Each structure stands twice: as C-alpha cells, then as structure tokens.
Short mmCIF file of C-alpha atoms and ligand atoms in Angstrom, two decimals:
data_model
loop_
_atom_site.label_atom_id
_atom_site.label_comp_id
_atom_site.label_asym_id
_atom_site.label_seq_id
_atom_site.Cartn_x
_atom_site.Cartn_y
_atom_site.Cartn_z
CA UNK A 1 -1.21 -20.34 7.17
CA UNK A 2 -1.15 -20.27 3.10
CA UNK A 3 1.58 -22.56 1.19
CA UNK A 4 1.81 -23.06 -2.41
CA UNK A 5 3.54 -26.09 -3.50
CA UNK A 6 4.85 -26.27 -7.04
CA UNK A 7 2.03 -24.48 -8.37
CA UNK A 8 2.10 -24.30 -12.45
CA UNK A 9 -0.22 -22.31 -14.96
CA UNK A 10 -0.06 -21.89 -18.66
CA UNK A 11 -2.12 -20.37 -21.14
CA UNK A 12 -2.97 -21.49 -24.64
CA UNK A 13 -2.74 -18.51 -27.13
CA UNK A 14 -3.00 -18.21 -30.86
CA UNK A 15 0.74 -17.58 -30.61
CA UNK A 16 1.59 -20.86 -28.48
CA UNK A 17 1.61 -21.59 -24.88
CA UNK A 18 2.68 -19.13 -22.24
CA UNK A 19 4.03 -20.79 -19.26
CA UNK A 20 2.84 -17.79 -16.73
CA UNK A 21 3.59 -19.50 -13.51
CA UNK A 22 6.27 -22.30 -13.24
CA UNK A 23 6.67 -24.68 -10.32
CA UNK A 24 6.16 -22.05 -7.61
CA UNK A 25 6.31 -22.75 -4.04
CA UNK A 26 6.18 -20.38 -1.12
CA UNK A 27 4.78 -20.04 2.49
CA UNK A 28 3.30 -17.27 4.20
CA UNK A 29 2.83 -17.53 8.01
CA UNK A 30 0.19 -15.60 10.15
CA UNK A 31 0.78 -12.02 10.67
CA UNK A 32 3.29 -11.81 7.74
CA UNK A 33 3.30 -10.02 4.60
CA UNK A 34 4.93 -11.26 1.50
CA UNK A 35 5.77 -8.82 -1.19
CA UNK A 36 5.90 -10.13 -5.01
CA UNK A 37 8.26 -8.14 -7.22
CA UNK A 38 8.99 -8.54 -10.90
CA UNK A 39 8.97 -6.97 -14.31
CA UNK A 40 5.83 -6.54 -16.14
CA UNK A 41 4.49 -10.13 -17.48
CA UNK A 42 6.62 -11.98 -14.80
CA UNK A 43 3.33 -13.74 -13.75
CA UNK A 44 2.59 -11.95 -10.47
CA UNK A 45 -1.03 -11.55 -11.14
CA UNK A 46 -1.42 -14.85 -12.42
CA UNK A 47 0.32 -16.23 -9.48
CA UNK A 48 -1.75 -14.33 -6.99
CA UNK A 49 -5.03 -15.43 -8.77
CA UNK A 50 -3.80 -19.02 -8.51
CA UNK A 51 -3.88 -18.71 -4.47
CA UNK A 52 -7.69 -18.25 -4.57
CA UNK A 53 -8.02 -20.33 -7.41
CA UNK A 54 -9.52 -17.65 -9.66
CA UNK A 55 -7.08 -19.33 -12.04
CA UNK A 56 -7.05 -22.67 -11.35
CA UNK A 57 -3.47 -23.99 -11.73
CA UNK A 58 -2.49 -26.81 -14.23
CA UNK A 59 -0.67 -28.71 -11.27
CA UNK A 60 0.40 -27.85 -7.74
CA UNK A 61 -1.25 -27.46 -4.26
CA UNK A 62 -2.54 -24.53 -2.58
CA UNK A 63 -2.87 -25.10 1.13
CA UNK A 64 -5.16 -22.50 2.98
CA UNK A 65 -5.52 -23.34 6.68
CA UNK A 66 -4.31 -26.77 6.45
CA UNK A 67 -6.70 -27.59 3.32
CA UNK A 68 -5.67 -28.03 -0.27
CA UNK A 69 -8.08 -25.82 -1.96
CA UNK A 70 -7.55 -27.47 -5.43
CA UNK A 71 -9.18 -30.59 -3.95
CA UNK A 72 -12.56 -28.75 -2.89
CA UNK A 73 -16.03 -28.81 -4.50
CA UNK A 74 -17.11 -25.65 -5.92
CA UNK A 75 -19.28 -24.78 -3.02
CA UNK A 76 -16.45 -25.66 -0.60
CA UNK A 77 -14.23 -23.34 -2.33
CA UNK A 78 -16.75 -20.51 -2.33
CA UNK A 79 -17.07 -21.06 1.33
CA UNK A 80 -13.21 -20.75 2.15
CA UNK A 81 -13.00 -17.77 -0.10
CA UNK A 82 -15.05 -15.79 2.29
CA UNK A 83 -11.56 -15.85 4.43
CA UNK A 84 -9.61 -14.65 1.50
CA UNK A 85 -9.83 -11.01 0.92
CA UNK A 86 -8.78 -9.22 -2.36
CA UNK A 87 -7.71 -5.58 -3.03
CA UNK A 88 -7.43 -4.53 -6.52
CA UNK A 89 -5.53 -1.55 -8.09
CA UNK A 90 -8.87 0.00 -9.16
CA UNK A 91 -10.73 -0.77 -6.18
CA UNK A 92 -13.64 -2.28 -7.81
CA UNK A 93 -16.11 -0.34 -5.65
CA UNK A 94 -19.94 -0.24 -6.70
CA UNK A 95 -20.36 3.14 -7.76
CA UNK A 96 -24.08 2.98 -7.28
CA UNK A 97 -23.54 2.06 -3.51
CA UNK A 98 -22.77 4.06 -0.68
CA UNK A 99 -19.73 3.55 1.32
CA UNK A 100 -21.71 1.57 3.89
CA UNK A 101 -23.69 -0.77 1.35
CA UNK A 102 -19.97 -1.28 -0.56
CA UNK A 103 -18.74 -2.44 2.91
CA UNK A 104 -21.80 -4.37 3.88
CA UNK A 105 -21.89 -6.33 0.52
CA UNK A 106 -19.96 -9.45 1.55
CA UNK A 107 -21.55 -9.71 4.86
CA UNK A 108 -25.17 -9.66 3.00
CA UNK A 109 -23.48 -12.43 0.71
CA UNK A 110 -22.89 -14.41 3.88
CA UNK A 111 -26.60 -13.75 4.98
CA UNK A 112 -25.56 -11.76 8.13
CA UNK A 113 -28.40 -9.90 9.93
CA UNK A 114 -28.95 -6.54 9.41
CA UNK A 115 -27.98 -5.60 13.05
CA UNK A 116 -24.64 -7.63 12.81
CA UNK A 117 -23.86 -5.96 9.55
CA UNK A 118 -24.38 -2.74 10.78
CA UNK A 119 -22.27 -3.23 13.80
CA UNK A 120 -19.61 -4.55 11.95
CA UNK A 121 -19.50 -1.95 8.98
CA UNK A 122 -19.56 0.65 11.88
CA UNK A 123 -16.59 -1.10 13.33
CA UNK A 124 -14.58 -1.04 10.00
CA UNK A 125 -15.31 2.38 9.32
CA UNK A 126 -13.87 3.48 12.47
CA UNK A 127 -10.90 1.47 11.67
CA UNK A 128 -10.11 2.90 8.44
CA UNK A 129 -11.16 6.37 9.84
CA UNK A 130 -13.98 7.00 7.34
CA UNK A 131 -17.07 7.39 10.00
CA UNK A 132 -17.76 10.88 8.23
CA UNK A 133 -18.10 9.14 4.81
CA UNK A 134 -20.65 6.38 5.52
CA UNK A 135 -23.27 7.67 3.32
CA UNK A 136 -21.03 8.97 0.53
CA UNK A 137 -20.69 7.43 -2.89
CA UNK A 138 -17.30 6.02 -4.33
CA UNK A 139 -17.66 9.16 -6.82
CA UNK A 140 -17.36 11.75 -3.78
CA UNK A 141 -14.17 10.17 -2.43
CA UNK A 142 -10.46 10.68 -2.94
CA UNK A 143 -8.45 7.85 -4.26
CA UNK A 144 -7.11 7.13 -0.72
CA UNK A 145 -10.39 7.24 0.73
CA UNK A 146 -11.61 4.58 -1.99
CA UNK A 147 -8.61 2.57 -1.26
CA UNK A 148 -9.69 2.50 2.50
CA UNK A 149 -13.22 1.45 1.78
CA UNK A 150 -11.96 -1.46 -0.50
CA UNK A 151 -9.73 -2.46 2.69
CA UNK A 152 -12.60 -2.20 4.87
CA UNK A 153 -14.56 -4.32 2.44
CA UNK A 154 -12.01 -6.84 2.12
CA UNK A 155 -11.72 -7.04 5.52
CA UNK A 156 -15.58 -7.24 6.41
CA UNK A 157 -15.80 -11.20 6.68
CA UNK A 158 -12.64 -11.16 8.74
CA UNK A 159 -10.34 -12.67 6.30
CA UNK A 160 -7.29 -14.68 7.38
CA UNK A 161 -5.72 -14.05 4.17
CA UNK A 162 -5.65 -10.66 2.12
CA UNK A 163 -4.37 -10.62 -1.55
CA UNK A 164 -3.29 -7.41 -3.06
CA UNK A 165 -2.57 -6.56 -6.59
CA UNK A 166 -0.71 -3.25 -6.75
CA UNK A 167 -2.98 -1.94 -3.95
CA UNK A 168 -1.30 1.34 -3.69
CA UNK A 169 0.21 2.15 -7.01
CA UNK A 170 -2.59 4.47 -7.98
CA UNK A 171 -2.25 6.71 -5.05
CA UNK A 172 0.37 9.58 -4.16
CA UNK A 173 3.03 8.78 -1.80
CA UNK A 174 1.76 10.41 1.15
CA UNK A 175 -1.50 8.51 0.88
CA UNK A 176 0.19 5.32 0.15
CA UNK A 177 2.04 5.76 3.22
CA UNK A 178 -0.96 5.95 5.17
CA UNK A 179 -2.73 2.95 3.76
CA UNK A 180 0.56 0.82 3.88
CA UNK A 181 0.44 2.00 7.60
CA UNK A 182 -3.08 0.93 7.88
CA UNK A 183 -2.54 -2.71 6.16
CA UNK A 184 0.77 -3.24 8.36
CA UNK A 185 -1.26 -2.26 11.64
CA UNK A 186 -4.26 -4.63 10.34
CA UNK A 187 -1.92 -7.57 9.86
CA UNK A 188 -0.13 -7.00 13.26
CA UNK A 189 -3.57 -6.79 15.10
CA UNK A 190 -5.52 -9.38 13.47
CA UNK A 191 -2.79 -11.65 12.56
CA UNK A 192 -3.72 -12.20 9.01
CA UNK A 193 -1.38 -13.11 6.12
CA UNK A 194 -0.93 -11.02 3.17
CA UNK A 195 0.51 -11.58 -0.41
CA UNK A 196 0.91 -8.35 -2.04
CA UNK A 197 2.31 -7.46 -5.54
CA UNK A 198 4.32 -4.11 -5.43
CA UNK A 199 6.04 -2.10 -8.39
CA UNK A 200 7.73 0.04 -5.56
CA UNK A 201 10.63 -1.19 -3.44
CA UNK A 202 9.61 1.82 -1.23
CA UNK A 203 6.48 -0.21 -0.47
CA UNK A 204 8.37 -3.49 -0.24
CA UNK A 205 10.68 -1.95 2.39
CA UNK A 206 7.95 -0.27 4.51
CA UNK A 207 5.53 -2.91 5.27
CA UNK A 208 6.80 -6.40 3.62
CA UNK A 209 8.43 -9.09 6.06
CA UNK A 210 9.66 -10.92 2.98
CA UNK A 211 9.90 -10.62 -0.86
CA UNK A 212 9.72 -12.84 -3.73
CA UNK A 213 11.44 -11.57 -7.13
CA UNK A 214 9.44 -13.04 -10.02
CA UNK A 215 11.10 -13.48 -13.44
CA UNK A 216 9.47 -15.65 -16.42
CA UNK A 217 6.87 -17.33 -14.06
CA UNK A 218 9.29 -18.51 -11.55
CA UNK A 219 10.52 -17.15 -8.21
CA UNK A 220 14.27 -16.58 -8.66
CA UNK A 221 15.33 -14.96 -5.31
CA UNK A 222 12.89 -15.12 -1.95
CA UNK A 223 14.25 -13.47 1.18
CA UNK A 224 13.71 -11.14 4.27
CA UNK A 225 13.32 -7.59 2.61
CA UNK A 226 16.59 -6.61 4.71
CA UNK A 227 18.62 -9.48 3.39
CA UNK A 228 17.32 -9.02 -0.15
CA UNK A 229 18.17 -5.43 -0.20
CA UNK A 230 21.38 -5.61 1.74
CA UNK A 231 22.69 -8.68 -0.57
CA UNK A 232 20.95 -9.55 -3.67
CA UNK A 233 21.78 -13.10 -4.74
CA UNK A 234 20.51 -13.35 -8.13
CA UNK A 235 21.89 -11.63 -11.06
CA UNK A 236 18.68 -9.88 -12.19
CA UNK A 237 17.67 -8.59 -8.62
CA UNK A 238 20.02 -5.85 -8.49
CA UNK A 239 18.76 -4.50 -11.68
CA UNK A 240 15.10 -4.81 -10.42
CA UNK A 241 15.67 -3.27 -7.08
CA UNK A 242 17.37 -0.31 -8.99
CA UNK A 243 14.66 -0.26 -11.81
CA UNK A 244 11.98 -0.28 -8.99
CA UNK A 245 13.62 2.03 -6.63
CA UNK A 246 14.15 4.32 -9.71
CA UNK A 247 17.92 4.62 -8.17
CA UNK A 248 19.69 7.45 -9.94
CA UNK A 249 20.91 6.33 -13.09
CA UNK A 250 24.73 6.08 -13.22
CA UNK A 251 26.34 9.01 -15.30
CA UNK A 252 28.48 6.92 -17.37
CA UNK A 253 29.93 3.66 -16.67
CA UNK A 254 31.71 3.09 -19.92
CA UNK A 255 34.85 4.54 -18.49
CA UNK A 256 34.85 1.73 -15.70
CA UNK A 257 33.84 -1.27 -17.90
CA UNK A 258 37.55 -2.70 -17.37
CA UNK A 259 37.22 -2.38 -13.68
CA UNK A 260 35.59 -4.41 -10.85
CA UNK A 261 32.46 -2.94 -10.11
CA UNK A 262 30.78 -4.10 -6.72
CA UNK A 263 27.56 -3.20 -4.95
CA UNK A 264 28.01 -2.77 -1.38
CA UNK A 265 24.96 -3.27 0.89
CA UNK A 266 25.35 -1.77 4.68
CA UNK A 267 22.85 -1.07 7.45
CA UNK A 268 22.47 1.63 10.01
CA UNK A 269 25.49 0.75 11.91
CA UNK A 270 28.00 0.46 9.20
CA UNK A 271 29.24 3.63 8.08
CA UNK A 272 30.22 2.76 4.65
CA UNK A 273 32.02 5.93 3.43
CA UNK A 274 34.68 6.19 5.81
CA UNK A 275 35.16 2.57 5.59
CA UNK A 276 35.98 3.12 1.83
CA UNK A 277 38.52 5.52 2.38
CA UNK A 278 40.08 3.31 5.16
CA UNK A 279 40.06 0.46 2.76
CA UNK A 280 41.66 2.73 0.05
CA UNK A 281 44.33 3.82 2.59
CA UNK A 282 44.93 0.44 3.94
CA UNK A 283 45.23 -1.65 0.61
CA UNK A 284 46.62 1.36 -1.39
CA UNK A 285 43.53 1.15 -3.81
CA UNK A 286 41.84 4.02 -5.76
CA UNK A 287 38.21 3.32 -5.37
CA UNK A 288 35.74 5.11 -7.55
CA UNK A 289 32.23 5.89 -5.99
CA UNK A 290 29.80 5.27 -8.74
CA UNK A 291 26.58 5.72 -7.05
CA UNK A 292 24.49 5.04 -3.93
CA UNK A 293 21.43 5.52 -1.86
CA UNK A 294 20.04 5.34 1.87
CA UNK A 295 16.57 3.85 2.37
CA UNK A 296 14.58 3.55 5.47
CA UNK A 297 13.47 -0.01 6.13
CA UNK A 298 10.98 0.03 8.73
CA UNK A 299 12.82 1.41 11.49
CA UNK A 300 15.93 0.80 10.05
CA UNK A 301 18.52 2.68 7.36
CA UNK A 302 19.77 0.45 4.69
CA UNK A 303 22.09 1.80 2.14
CA UNK A 304 24.18 0.71 -0.80
CA UNK A 305 26.96 1.86 -2.89
CA UNK A 306 28.44 1.01 -6.36
CA UNK A 307 32.20 1.11 -6.27
CA UNK A 308 34.92 0.22 -8.71
CA UNK A 309 38.11 -1.23 -7.69
CA UNK A 310 41.09 -1.11 -10.30
CA UNK A 311 41.54 -4.42 -12.06
CA UNK A 312 45.21 -4.28 -12.36
CA UNK A 313 45.36 -4.89 -8.45
CA UNK A 314 43.57 -8.29 -8.07
CA UNK A 315 45.29 -9.47 -5.11
CA UNK A 316 44.58 -5.98 -3.10
CA UNK A 317 41.06 -6.03 -4.30
CA UNK A 318 40.55 -9.69 -3.14
CA UNK A 319 42.13 -8.47 0.30
CA UNK A 320 39.87 -5.39 0.41
CA UNK A 321 36.76 -7.46 -0.12
CA UNK A 322 37.66 -9.78 2.44
CA UNK A 323 38.21 -6.93 4.82
CA UNK A 324 34.87 -5.23 3.73
CA UNK A 325 33.09 -8.65 4.43
CA UNK A 326 34.75 -8.56 8.09
CA UNK A 327 33.37 -5.16 8.31
CA UNK A 328 29.69 -6.85 7.71
CA UNK A 329 29.37 -4.98 4.16
CA UNK A 330 27.38 -7.31 1.98
CA UNK A 331 29.18 -7.51 -1.31
CA UNK A 332 27.36 -8.40 -4.74
CA UNK A 333 29.76 -8.09 -8.15
CA UNK A 334 27.91 -6.30 -10.69
CA UNK A 335 29.00 -5.26 -14.21
CA UNK A 336 27.91 -2.44 -16.59
CA UNK A 337 25.56 -3.63 -19.36
CA UNK A 338 26.57 -3.11 -23.01
CA UNK A 339 25.41 0.51 -23.02
CA UNK A 340 27.64 1.46 -20.47
CA UNK A 341 24.63 2.96 -18.48
CA UNK A 342 22.94 0.61 -16.21
CA UNK A 343 24.06 -1.90 -13.63
CA UNK A 344 23.33 -5.45 -13.97
CA UNK A 345 24.49 -8.21 -11.66
CA UNK A 346 27.00 -10.39 -12.82
CA UNK A 347 26.49 -14.25 -11.99
CA UNK A 348 29.36 -14.19 -9.39
CA UNK A 349 27.91 -12.92 -5.99
CA UNK A 350 29.81 -12.91 -2.80
CA UNK A 351 28.30 -14.45 0.07
CA UNK A 352 28.95 -13.31 3.58
CA UNK A 353 32.18 -14.76 5.06
CA UNK A 354 32.09 -17.07 1.92
CA UNK A 355 35.36 -18.58 0.47
CA UNK A 356 38.27 -16.96 -1.62
CA UNK A 357 37.52 -13.70 -3.21
CA UNK A 358 40.21 -13.74 -6.08
N1 LIG B 1 -5.92 -15.22 -19.42
C1 LIG B 1 -4.63 -14.95 -20.09
N2 LIG B 1 -4.33 -15.50 -21.27
C2 LIG B 1 -3.36 -15.42 -21.99
N3 LIG B 1 -2.31 -15.22 -21.61
C3 LIG B 1 -2.28 -14.48 -20.11
C4 LIG B 1 -3.54 -14.55 -19.47
N4 LIG B 1 -3.27 -13.81 -18.44
C5 LIG B 1 -1.90 -13.47 -18.38
N5 LIG B 1 -1.13 -14.34 -19.52
C6 LIG B 1 0.04 -14.11 -19.74
O1 LIG B 1 0.75 -14.39 -18.91
C7 LIG B 1 2.16 -13.93 -18.45
C8 LIG B 1 2.02 -13.39 -16.91
O2 LIG B 1 0.91 -12.60 -16.82
P1 LIG B 1 0.61 -11.55 -15.39
O3 LIG B 1 -0.40 -10.65 -15.71
O4 LIG B 1 0.58 -12.71 -14.36
O5 LIG B 1 1.93 -10.73 -15.33
P2 LIG B 1 2.40 -9.75 -14.29
O6 LIG B 1 3.45 -10.04 -13.52
O7 LIG B 1 1.06 -9.52 -13.38
O8 LIG B 1 2.59 -8.32 -14.98
P3 LIG B 1 2.02 -6.73 -14.68
O9 LIG B 1 3.22 -6.34 -13.71
O10 LIG B 1 2.38 -6.24 -16.17
O11 LIG B 1 1.07 -6.71 -14.02
C9 LIG B 1 2.12 -12.69 -19.50
O12 LIG B 1 2.66 -13.17 -20.49
C10 LIG B 1 0.71 -12.52 -19.95
O13 LIG B 1 0.65 -12.15 -21.24
MG1 LIG B 2 -0.15 -7.85 -12.96
#
C-alpha cells in the first residue's frame, strides 16, 4: 500500500544543513497501523510530511498504491492526495464552519453533488457518533469531539492512507482511548493504512501493529509493537520506551553500578517473579529487583523487570541468563547512566536463544 524507499530530506538553515530525514525505508500494508516514536527533533513530522510530499524529499521514492508519488505532475499529485487523509494535533477545523460543513469541505473540493455530500457526511457523523452535533461550531465542541470531527473529515474522501501527527496527545486519557479505538475500528473495517506519530507508548501498545523508532533522522529499530516492547534491540530504544512510558524512575542505581543490570521482557503466560526466585535458588545468585511494570498490549499483558546480578559470579550469571532465555524471557543488557539514575541500554543485547552469554 505505502512504501518509502531511501527517503532523505535536509533543510538549509543559517546555522548549516540539517539532515532531518536520512535514508528511510519502510512499508505499511492495507489494514496496518505503523507507529512512529522518537525524541523531539528526531524527524518524525518531516518524515510524515514526506509521505504526501508536503515536504518534497531530496532523494528517495514514495510508492503509494503502486505509484511513485515523486514522479507525478502537480495535478496528478493533488489527485492522489485525495486518497491520503491527515490528522493534526490541533485538528485544524474551520472555526466559521459547522461540523457538517467541516466534514463536507473535502467533498466539495472534489465537486461532489449536494445530495452525495449530505449522505456521506451523515454516514461519517454516525460513524464517529456525532450526529447530534451536525450543526454545532467547533468552539461548541469538546477536544475529543473536535478530534472525531477531524477524523470524520480525514475519512470523508475514503482515503486509503491516514497520516496522523500526534493525533491524540492533546486529549485526556479516557478520550484518547475512545479515539484510538475508533481509529483501530476504522482501519480494520476499511482496510486503510495508517502512519501515526505518537509520544505515548500507551498509544503504540493500544493500536499500532508495528512501531518504528526514530533518532537523528534515521529509523534505528522497527518491529512489531510486541517484540519491540519485549526485547528492544537498539541501545537507545529501552531508554526511549522508558521515557515515553514514564516508567517509574529507579530510586538509586549508583549502588548497582558494578553489577550486571538486565531488562527482562515477558508476556502474559510467563510469570517473571517466581521465575526470578527460582533462578536465585537454582544458581545461588542474589538478584535485586530494581524496577518493573506490566502493561496491556491490545489483549495481552506484557511486562518488564530490571534486575541486577552480582558481577563476581560471571559463570553463574551466564547460566542463569541461558536458563531465563529458555523460559522465553527476553533479555536486554542495560547499564545505569553516569548520574546513576536512569537506565540506558548498552550495546550488548541478548537475542533469543542466541549464542554464548559469558
Ligand atoms: N522547515 C524547516 N526548516 C529548517 N529545519 C527544519 C524544518 N522542519 C524541521 N526542521 C528540523 O528538522 C529536524 C526534525 O524536525 P521534525 O519536526 O521532523 O522533528 P519531530 O521528530 O517531529 O519532533 P517533535 O517530536 O518535537 O515534533 C529538527 O532539527 C528541526 O529543527
Ligand atoms: Mg513533530
């Protein structure tokens, strides 16, 4: 459905060239939601704007429904864009227009008849459950209602692709959940593709199929949301997940700086805590639990624990890690940062069933 191939975009500024997006490739199938996460300035918005050529890439290809958008004439591009919906953080509704007219706007641009437009708007209002607000103005709506109008408007022309830049971050959690579920339902029913930027892991876990992690204009890691959470591969992904999740700060890691700290990812069936005491007994190791959390991923529970093993027992620790891997625990090595307070991943990452663990 959507495929980007080696897309790059730089900006000339008085302070020099900023390489906002570097050599990015990814694919999103019909009925699939790709989440984009990354720190501020990572290049997420620039990348998403490259998809519909609001930003023209310096190089690379953007295939949408089999066509390279970068090769189209302005008119052809305008035409294809009608199949690409966009949702922005601040909704961008027309304040002077009613809910009806806001949603009708893109249909008008397409030259649809009055009757056709009215029927479609009615259908969309039903879909986002706002029929009773047909004649209201944006100022009379709550944030969540505005967002639903924005979604209805983005869907008006039956897009095959939806792009969302922080679509839910302006909303309270309960409203977000409703909007997210609406979005998921839309994608499942209409088999559209979605690329959405999010600053909340909760959002990614709730509706994304896959997540791409961006840093300095590049995708440093891409995986299903489950695998990414269970076993982040890139050194910086763990820290990012932690910061997006607002996982509880570790009280004081300085006491453990000389230890081996690992992040253990586990899913519903695997009960980590008893396993930790089992490992402790079996291998005669003192294991400290440093932090942990359990989250709901769509309908599955995923959790993680940060534990430290004593450094003086490398052989036993290696055996314990092998044992944990055999129990389906996903292991990533982490080390405290210099301030002793936060976890950042170290280069060494254990892959499942992989090699030696000394
Ligand atoms: N029009 C522009 N001109 C110059 N530099 C730009 C322009 N747009 C973006 N940049 C720069 O490109 C880099 C990526 O910006 P971008 O807006 O894509 O980041 P982001 O990941 O969306 O960040 P945030 O999470 O804060 O929205 C930043 O260094 C930014 O300053
Ligand atoms: Mg942005």
